[in-house]
XYZ file of C-alpha atoms in Angstrom:
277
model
C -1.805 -21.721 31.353
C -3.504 -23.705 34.053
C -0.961 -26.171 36.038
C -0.432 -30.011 35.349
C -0.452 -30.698 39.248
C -2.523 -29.492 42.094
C -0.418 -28.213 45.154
C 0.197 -27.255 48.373
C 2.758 -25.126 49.366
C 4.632 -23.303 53.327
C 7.514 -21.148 53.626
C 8.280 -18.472 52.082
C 8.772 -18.244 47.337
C 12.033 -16.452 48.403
C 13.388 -19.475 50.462
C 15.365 -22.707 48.970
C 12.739 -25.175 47.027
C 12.277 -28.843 48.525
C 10.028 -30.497 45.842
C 8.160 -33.524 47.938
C 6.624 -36.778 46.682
C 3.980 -38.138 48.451
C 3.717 -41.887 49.027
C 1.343 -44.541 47.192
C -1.607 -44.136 47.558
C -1.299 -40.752 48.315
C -1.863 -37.049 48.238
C -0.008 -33.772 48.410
C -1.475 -33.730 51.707
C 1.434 -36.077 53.071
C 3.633 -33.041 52.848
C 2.061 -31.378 56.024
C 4.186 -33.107 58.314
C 7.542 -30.961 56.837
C 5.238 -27.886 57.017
C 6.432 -27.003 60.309
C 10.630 -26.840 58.666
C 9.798 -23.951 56.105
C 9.410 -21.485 58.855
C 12.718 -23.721 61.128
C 14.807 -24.611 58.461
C 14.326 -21.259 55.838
C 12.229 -23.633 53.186
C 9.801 -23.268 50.605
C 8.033 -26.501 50.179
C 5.851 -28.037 47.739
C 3.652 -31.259 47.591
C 2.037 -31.645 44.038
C -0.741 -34.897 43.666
C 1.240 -36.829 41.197
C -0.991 -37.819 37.658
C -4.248 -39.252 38.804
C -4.312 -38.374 42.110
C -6.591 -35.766 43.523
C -7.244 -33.097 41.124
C -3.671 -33.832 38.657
C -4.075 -34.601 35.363
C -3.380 -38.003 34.406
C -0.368 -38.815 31.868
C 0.054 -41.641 29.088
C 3.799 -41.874 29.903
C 6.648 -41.336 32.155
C 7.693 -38.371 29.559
C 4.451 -36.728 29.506
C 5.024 -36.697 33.092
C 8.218 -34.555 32.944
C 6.774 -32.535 30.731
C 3.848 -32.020 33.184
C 6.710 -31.230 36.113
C 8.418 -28.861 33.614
C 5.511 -27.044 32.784
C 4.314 -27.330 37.045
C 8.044 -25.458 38.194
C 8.219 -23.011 35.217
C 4.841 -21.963 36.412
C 5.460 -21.723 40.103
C 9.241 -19.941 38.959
C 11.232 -22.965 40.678
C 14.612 -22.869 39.368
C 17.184 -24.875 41.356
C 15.684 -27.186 43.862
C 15.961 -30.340 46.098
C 13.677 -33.512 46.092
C 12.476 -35.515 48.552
C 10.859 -39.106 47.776
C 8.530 -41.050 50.502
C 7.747 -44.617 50.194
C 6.231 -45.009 46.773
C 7.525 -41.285 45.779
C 10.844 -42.671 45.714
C 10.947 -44.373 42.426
C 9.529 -41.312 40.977
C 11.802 -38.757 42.715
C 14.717 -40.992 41.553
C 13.432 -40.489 37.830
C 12.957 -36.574 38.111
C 16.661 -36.326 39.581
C 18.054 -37.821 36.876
C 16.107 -36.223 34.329
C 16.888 -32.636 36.049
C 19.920 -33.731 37.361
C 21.421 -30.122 36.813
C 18.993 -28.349 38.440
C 18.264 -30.771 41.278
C 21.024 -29.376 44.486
C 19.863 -32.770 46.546
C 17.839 -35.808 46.969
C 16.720 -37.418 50.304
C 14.609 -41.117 49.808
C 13.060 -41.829 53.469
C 11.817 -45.326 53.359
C 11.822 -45.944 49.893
C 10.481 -48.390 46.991
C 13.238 -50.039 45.526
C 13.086 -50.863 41.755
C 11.565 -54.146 40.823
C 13.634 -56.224 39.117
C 15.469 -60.359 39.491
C 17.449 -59.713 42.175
C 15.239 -57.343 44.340
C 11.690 -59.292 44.169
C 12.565 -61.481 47.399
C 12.531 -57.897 49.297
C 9.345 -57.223 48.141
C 6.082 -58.891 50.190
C 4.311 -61.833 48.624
C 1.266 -59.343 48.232
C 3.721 -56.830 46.289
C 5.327 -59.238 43.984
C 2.390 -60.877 42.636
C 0.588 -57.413 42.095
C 2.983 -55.673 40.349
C 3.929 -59.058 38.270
C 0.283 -58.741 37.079
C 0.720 -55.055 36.650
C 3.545 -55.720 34.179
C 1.237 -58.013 31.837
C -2.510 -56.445 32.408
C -3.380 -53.537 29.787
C -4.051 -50.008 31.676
C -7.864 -50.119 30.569
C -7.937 -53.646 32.381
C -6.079 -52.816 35.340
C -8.272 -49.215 36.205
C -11.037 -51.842 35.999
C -9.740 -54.849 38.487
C -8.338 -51.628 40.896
C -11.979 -49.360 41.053
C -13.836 -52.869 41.509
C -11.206 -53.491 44.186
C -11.695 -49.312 45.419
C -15.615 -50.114 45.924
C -15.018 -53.203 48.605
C -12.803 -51.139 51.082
C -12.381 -47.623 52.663
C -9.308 -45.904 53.652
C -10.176 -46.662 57.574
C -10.803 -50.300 56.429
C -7.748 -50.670 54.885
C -5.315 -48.505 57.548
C -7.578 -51.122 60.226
C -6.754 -54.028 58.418
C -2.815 -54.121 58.582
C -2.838 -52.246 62.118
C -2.181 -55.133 63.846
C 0.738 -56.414 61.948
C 2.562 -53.144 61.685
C 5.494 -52.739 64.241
C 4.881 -50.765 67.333
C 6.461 -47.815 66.773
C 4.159 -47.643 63.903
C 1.263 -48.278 65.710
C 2.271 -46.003 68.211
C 2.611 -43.068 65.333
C -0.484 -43.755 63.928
C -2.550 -43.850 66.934
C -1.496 -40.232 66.982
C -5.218 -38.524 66.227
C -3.476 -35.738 63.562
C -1.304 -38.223 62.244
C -4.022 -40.774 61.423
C -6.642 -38.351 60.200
C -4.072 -36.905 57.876
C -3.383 -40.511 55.919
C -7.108 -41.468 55.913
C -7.672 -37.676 54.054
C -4.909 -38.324 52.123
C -6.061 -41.763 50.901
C -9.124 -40.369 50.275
C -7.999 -37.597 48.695
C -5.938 -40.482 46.391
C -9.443 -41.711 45.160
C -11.061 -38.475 43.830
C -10.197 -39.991 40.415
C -11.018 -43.398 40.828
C -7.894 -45.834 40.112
C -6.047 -43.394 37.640
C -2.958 -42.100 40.234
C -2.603 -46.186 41.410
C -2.748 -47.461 37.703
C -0.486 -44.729 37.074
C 2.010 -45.629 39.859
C 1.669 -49.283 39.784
C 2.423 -49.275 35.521
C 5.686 -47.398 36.888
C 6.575 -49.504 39.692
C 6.359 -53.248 38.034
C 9.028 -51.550 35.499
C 13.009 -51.880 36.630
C 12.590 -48.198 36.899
C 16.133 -47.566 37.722
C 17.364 -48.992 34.446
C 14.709 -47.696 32.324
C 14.580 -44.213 33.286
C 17.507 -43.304 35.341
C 21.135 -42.013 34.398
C 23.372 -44.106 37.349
C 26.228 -41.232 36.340
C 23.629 -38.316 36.730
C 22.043 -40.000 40.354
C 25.691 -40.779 41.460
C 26.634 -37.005 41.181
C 24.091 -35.864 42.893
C 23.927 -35.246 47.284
C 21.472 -38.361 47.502
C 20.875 -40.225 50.573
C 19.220 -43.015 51.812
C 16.888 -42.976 55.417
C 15.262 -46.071 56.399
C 13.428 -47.619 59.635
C 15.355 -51.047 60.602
C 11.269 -52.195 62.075
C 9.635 -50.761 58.229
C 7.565 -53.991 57.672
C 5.973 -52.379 54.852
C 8.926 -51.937 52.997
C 11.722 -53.677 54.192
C 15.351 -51.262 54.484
C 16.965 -54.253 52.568
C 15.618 -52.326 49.466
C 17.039 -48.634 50.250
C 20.027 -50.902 51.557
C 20.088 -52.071 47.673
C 19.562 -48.949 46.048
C 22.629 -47.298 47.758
C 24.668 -50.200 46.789
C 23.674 -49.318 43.089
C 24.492 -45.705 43.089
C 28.034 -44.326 43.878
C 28.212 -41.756 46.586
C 25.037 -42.721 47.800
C 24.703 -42.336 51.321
C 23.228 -44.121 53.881
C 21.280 -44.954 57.387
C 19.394 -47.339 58.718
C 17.361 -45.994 61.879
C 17.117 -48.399 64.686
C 13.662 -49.155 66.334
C 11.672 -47.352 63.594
C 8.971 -48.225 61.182
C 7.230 -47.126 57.957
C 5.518 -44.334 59.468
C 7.179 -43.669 62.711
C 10.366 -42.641 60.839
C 9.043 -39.610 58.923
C 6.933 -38.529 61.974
C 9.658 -38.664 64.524
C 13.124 -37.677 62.424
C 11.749 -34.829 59.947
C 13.393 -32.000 60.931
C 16.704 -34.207 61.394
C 16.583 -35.900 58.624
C 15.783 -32.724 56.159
C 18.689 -30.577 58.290
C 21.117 -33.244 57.853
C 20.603 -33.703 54.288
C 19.845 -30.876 52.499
């Protein structure tokens, strides 16, 4: 049976699972910078491309795609396992804990999407809010359509030049890092290999109130879950992991002074994953 997801994998089969989700758009690629913890920590990591991205298959719902991750960690033999949800692989990672809340042993969100609903949209940038209002209302066929026009006008270095300048500077600082840099353009690029489907996919997801459509509060709240985020993230602002810890008992949280979007996963990786799993 051929898998749902393409993959990368470090660390040894034999060593504790940490499932990661890459951010939007994104690749399993994203994962590289925790390759360096499954030899450190004792870890067996895996990125998968979520549906749409890179060489995944795409999905027509948010249960096809736990049937898809079902099918992916029966294949690989990944029992018990812990989850770890970047940026736009939060809302996502929040949905697969609750839905495998018995098998997940942790969940760590580092600089997180919040879930879109009344009382979050002021957290969200002007940009975000009116795309993912239109989202809501605009068919899928529509959407891929508006999205690979959209694809055609910019490239990944465009895009990563064009917002440069208003990122933070311990951003800035991160991603003038040659590895660091070269690994998100690949990874965006990587995003495109099937047109729009993976941000179609994600974006249908996001413009939902995720957390009350597909999430168990009871299920999240008994989990190990914790919340990392930069106090300079001006992508996503840490009011919104601020939020979701408010909305989930036991959560736990921190706020990271003097770091940004990027900066944060760069710098605090091994910390972060040692503390929290």
């Amino acid at each position: 049976m051929a898998s749902p997801f393409s993959h990368l994998s470090w660390g040894n089969p034999e060593n504790v699972p940490v499932v990661f989700l890459h951010g939007f758009p994104g690749s399993k690629l994203q994962g590289q910078f925790l390759a360096p913890l499954a030899e450190s920590l004792g870890l067996y990591i895996l990125a998968f491309d979520r549906p749409g991205y890179a060489e995944s298959r795409p999905v027509a719902n948010v249960a096809a795609f736990f049937d898809h991750f079902e099918q992916w960690r029966r294949l690989l033999g990944i029992n018990r396992f812990y989850l770890i949800g970047i940026s736009g692989g939060a809302p996502w990672a929040h949905a697969l804990a609750s839905r495998f809340s018995s098998d997940v042993l942790g969940l760590l969100i580092v600089s997180g999407l919040c879930t879109f609903r009344a009382e979050t949209r002021e957290m969200f940038s002007p940009f975000q809010r009116r795309g993912l209002s239109v989202r809501k209302v605009v068919p899928q066929a529509l959407a891929r359509l508006i999205v690979d026009r959209a694809m055609l006008k910019f490239s990944p270095e465009d895009l990563l030049s064009r917002y440069l300048g208003w990122l933070e500077d311990s951003d800035r600082e991160t991603l003038a890092r040659p590895e660091v840099r070269a690994q998100l353009i690949e990874s965006m690029y990587q995003a495109r290999r099937q047109g729009s489907r993976g941000v179609v996919c994600d974006s249908g997801f996001y413009a939902q109130d995720w957390l009350s459509k597909h999430c168990d509060l009871s299920r999240l709240s008994s989990l190990r879950l914790k919340y990392v985020h930069g106090s300079h993230d001006r992508l996503l602002s840490h009011r919104m992991s601020e939020y979701m810890a408010s909305q989930i008992p036991n959560a736990k949280l921190e706020i990271v002074a003097g770091e940004g979007h990027y900066s944060l996963a760069v710098r605090h990786a091994e910390r972060l994953v040692r503390e929290s799993l």
